[in-house]
C-alpha cells in the first residue's frame, strides 16, 4: 500500500495462474464452477426443476449464440474450402487442356492415322 499526497493506492494481487494451470482449473474461478453453474437451491421431492437464475439464463443464451456462430462460421469455412478446391481443379484442367492442345500431331501423321 502506497500513499501519494493523500491518494491511497495498493497493488493488485493476481491469482496464482501456474497453480491453477497445474490443477487444470479455469484461469478465472468466478466464471465457472459449482457456485456459478449449479442452482442456488433444490426442492426436497426432486421432481420439480429449479428455475434458472438471471445470469445463468443469460449465460445459457450466450453459449447458444456462440454455438450458432461457430456452426455458421464452420459452414462458411467448408464452403470456402470447396470453392478453393473447385477453382484449383478448374485451373489444373485448363492447364492440362492447353498442354493437350499444344501437343497435337500435325501434317502427314494426322492424315495417315485416319
mmCIF file of C-alpha atoms in Angstrom:
data_model
loop_
_atom_site.group_PDB
_atom_site.id
_atom_site.type_symbol
_atom_site.label_atom_id
_atom_site.label_comp_id
_atom_site.label_asym_id
_atom_site.label_seq_id
_atom_site.Cartn_x
_atom_site.Cartn_y
_atom_site.Cartn_z
ATOM 1 C CA UNK A 1 0.000 0.000 0.000
ATOM 2 C CA UNK A 2 1.330 3.384 -1.006
ATOM 3 C CA UNK A 3 0.067 6.841 -0.130
ATOM 4 C CA UNK A 4 0.904 9.646 -2.531
ATOM 5 C CA UNK A 5 -0.241 13.131 -1.494
ATOM 6 C CA UNK A 6 -3.343 11.839 0.240
ATOM 7 C CA UNK A 7 -4.227 9.407 -2.548
ATOM 8 C CA UNK A 8 -4.210 5.831 -1.311
ATOM 9 C CA UNK A 9 -3.143 3.102 -3.774
ATOM 10 C CA UNK A 10 -2.427 -0.586 -3.474
ATOM 11 C CA UNK A 11 -1.010 -3.171 -5.806
ATOM 12 C CA UNK A 12 -3.295 -5.677 -7.466
ATOM 13 C CA UNK A 13 -2.960 -9.207 -6.191
ATOM 14 C CA UNK A 14 -3.179 -11.692 -9.043
ATOM 15 C CA UNK A 15 -4.352 -15.272 -8.785
ATOM 16 C CA UNK A 16 -1.610 -17.870 -8.875
ATOM 17 C CA UNK A 17 -2.096 -18.892 -12.525
ATOM 18 C CA UNK A 18 0.637 -21.548 -12.508
ATOM 19 C CA UNK A 19 -1.018 -23.401 -9.642
ATOM 20 C CA UNK A 20 -4.424 -23.163 -11.351
ATOM 21 C CA UNK A 21 -2.938 -24.491 -14.621
ATOM 22 C CA UNK A 22 -1.310 -27.451 -12.838
ATOM 23 C CA UNK A 23 -4.640 -28.326 -11.204
ATOM 24 C CA UNK A 24 -6.397 -27.924 -14.610
ATOM 25 C CA UNK A 25 -8.653 -25.202 -13.257
ATOM 26 C CA UNK A 26 -10.010 -22.217 -15.149
ATOM 27 C CA UNK A 27 -7.977 -19.047 -15.008
ATOM 28 C CA UNK A 28 -10.906 -17.113 -13.549
ATOM 29 C CA UNK A 29 -12.673 -19.001 -10.740
ATOM 30 C CA UNK A 30 -15.658 -16.647 -10.859
ATOM 31 C CA UNK A 31 -16.787 -17.611 -14.394
ATOM 32 C CA UNK A 32 -17.460 -21.306 -13.838
ATOM 33 C CA UNK A 33 -17.673 -23.893 -11.115
ATOM 34 C CA UNK A 34 -20.328 -25.235 -8.782
ATOM 35 C CA UNK A 35 -21.185 -21.838 -7.326
ATOM 36 C CA UNK A 36 -21.809 -20.431 -10.803
ATOM 37 C CA UNK A 37 -23.223 -23.392 -12.733
ATOM 38 C CA UNK A 38 -25.356 -25.202 -10.159
ATOM 39 C CA UNK A 39 -28.704 -23.894 -8.902
ATOM 40 C CA UNK A 40 -28.858 -21.981 -5.648
ATOM 41 C CA UNK A 41 -31.346 -24.411 -4.125
ATOM 42 C CA UNK A 42 -33.291 -27.594 -4.881
ATOM 43 C CA UNK A 43 -36.672 -28.989 -3.916
ATOM 44 C CA UNK A 44 -36.854 -31.916 -1.487
ATOM 45 C CA UNK A 45 -39.021 -34.093 -3.729
ATOM 46 C CA UNK A 46 -36.559 -33.658 -6.669
ATOM 47 C CA UNK A 47 -39.465 -33.731 -9.134
ATOM 48 C CA UNK A 48 -39.754 -30.027 -9.744
ATOM 49 C CA UNK A 49 -36.899 -28.416 -11.672
ATOM 50 C CA UNK A 50 -35.288 -25.352 -10.189
ATOM 51 C CA UNK A 51 -35.795 -22.215 -12.318
ATOM 52 C CA UNK A 52 -32.713 -20.676 -13.868
ATOM 53 C CA UNK A 53 -31.175 -17.648 -12.269
ATOM 54 C CA UNK A 54 -30.989 -14.413 -14.245
ATOM 55 C CA UNK A 55 -27.292 -14.628 -15.016
ATOM 56 C CA UNK A 56 -27.449 -18.387 -15.567
ATOM 57 C CA UNK A 57 -30.173 -17.971 -18.200
ATOM 58 C CA UNK A 58 -28.201 -15.144 -19.805
ATOM 59 C CA UNK A 59 -25.087 -17.347 -19.857
ATOM 60 C CA UNK A 60 -27.019 -20.258 -21.414
ATOM 61 C CA UNK A 61 -28.388 -17.991 -24.151
ATOM 62 C CA UNK A 62 -24.939 -16.547 -24.769
ATOM 63 C CA UNK A 63 -23.468 -20.053 -25.156
ATOM 64 C CA UNK A 64 -26.282 -20.952 -27.563
ATOM 65 C CA UNK A 65 -25.433 -17.876 -29.650
ATOM 66 C CA UNK A 66 -21.758 -18.878 -29.588
ATOM 67 C CA UNK A 67 -22.676 -22.378 -30.782
ATOM 68 C CA UNK A 68 -24.824 -20.980 -33.618
ATOM 69 C CA UNK A 69 -21.998 -18.665 -34.669
ATOM 70 C CA UNK A 70 -19.448 -21.500 -34.589
ATOM 71 C CA UNK A 71 -21.690 -23.678 -36.775
ATOM 72 C CA UNK A 72 -22.265 -20.783 -39.184
ATOM 73 C CA UNK A 73 -18.562 -19.932 -39.451
ATOM 74 C CA UNK A 74 -17.605 -23.601 -39.838
ATOM 75 C CA UNK A 75 -20.081 -23.801 -42.730
ATOM 76 C CA UNK A 76 -18.505 -20.733 -44.317
ATOM 77 C CA UNK A 77 -15.051 -22.281 -43.974
ATOM 78 C CA UNK A 78 -16.259 -25.533 -45.553
ATOM 79 C CA UNK A 79 -17.814 -23.570 -48.420
ATOM 80 C CA UNK A 80 -14.607 -21.602 -48.918
ATOM 81 C CA UNK A 81 -12.535 -24.819 -48.968
ATOM 82 C CA UNK A 82 -14.874 -26.405 -51.521
ATOM 83 C CA UNK A 83 -14.681 -23.288 -53.692
ATOM 84 C CA UNK A 84 -10.888 -23.212 -53.421
ATOM 85 C CA UNK A 85 -10.619 -26.894 -54.383
ATOM 86 C CA UNK A 86 -13.037 -26.382 -57.280
ATOM 87 C CA UNK A 87 -11.005 -23.396 -58.543
ATOM 88 C CA UNK A 88 -7.760 -25.358 -58.238
ATOM 89 C CA UNK A 89 -9.258 -28.284 -60.181
ATOM 90 C CA UNK A 90 -10.545 -25.897 -62.856
ATOM 91 C CA UNK A 91 -7.120 -24.259 -63.084
ATOM 92 C CA UNK A 92 -5.440 -27.655 -63.396
ATOM 93 C CA UNK A 93 -7.978 -28.728 -66.028
ATOM 94 C CA UNK A 94 -7.323 -25.568 -68.073
ATOM 95 C CA UNK A 95 -3.574 -26.100 -67.812
ATOM 96 C CA UNK A 96 -3.942 -29.720 -68.951
ATOM 97 C CA UNK A 97 -6.224 -28.635 -71.803
ATOM 98 C CA UNK A 98 -3.615 -26.120 -73.017
ATOM 99 C CA UNK A 99 -0.902 -28.786 -72.872
ATOM 100 C CA UNK A 100 -3.106 -31.268 -74.756
ATOM 101 C CA UNK A 101 -3.884 -28.673 -77.436
ATOM 102 C CA UNK A 102 -0.199 -27.857 -77.909
ATOM 103 C CA UNK A 103 0.839 -31.484 -78.392
ATOM 104 C CA UNK A 104 -1.471 -32.420 -81.274
ATOM 105 C CA UNK A 105 0.113 -34.260 -84.208
ATOM 106 C CA UNK A 106 0.287 -32.231 -87.412
ATOM 107 C CA UNK A 107 0.786 -32.799 -91.122
ATOM 108 C CA UNK A 108 1.322 -36.249 -92.637
ATOM 109 C CA UNK A 109 0.965 -38.138 -89.316
ATOM 110 C CA UNK A 110 -2.518 -36.721 -88.843
ATOM 111 C CA UNK A 111 -3.596 -37.794 -92.352
ATOM 112 C CA UNK A 112 -2.190 -41.337 -92.112
ATOM 113 C CA UNK A 113 -3.836 -42.040 -88.726
ATOM 114 C CA UNK A 114 -7.316 -41.722 -90.243
#
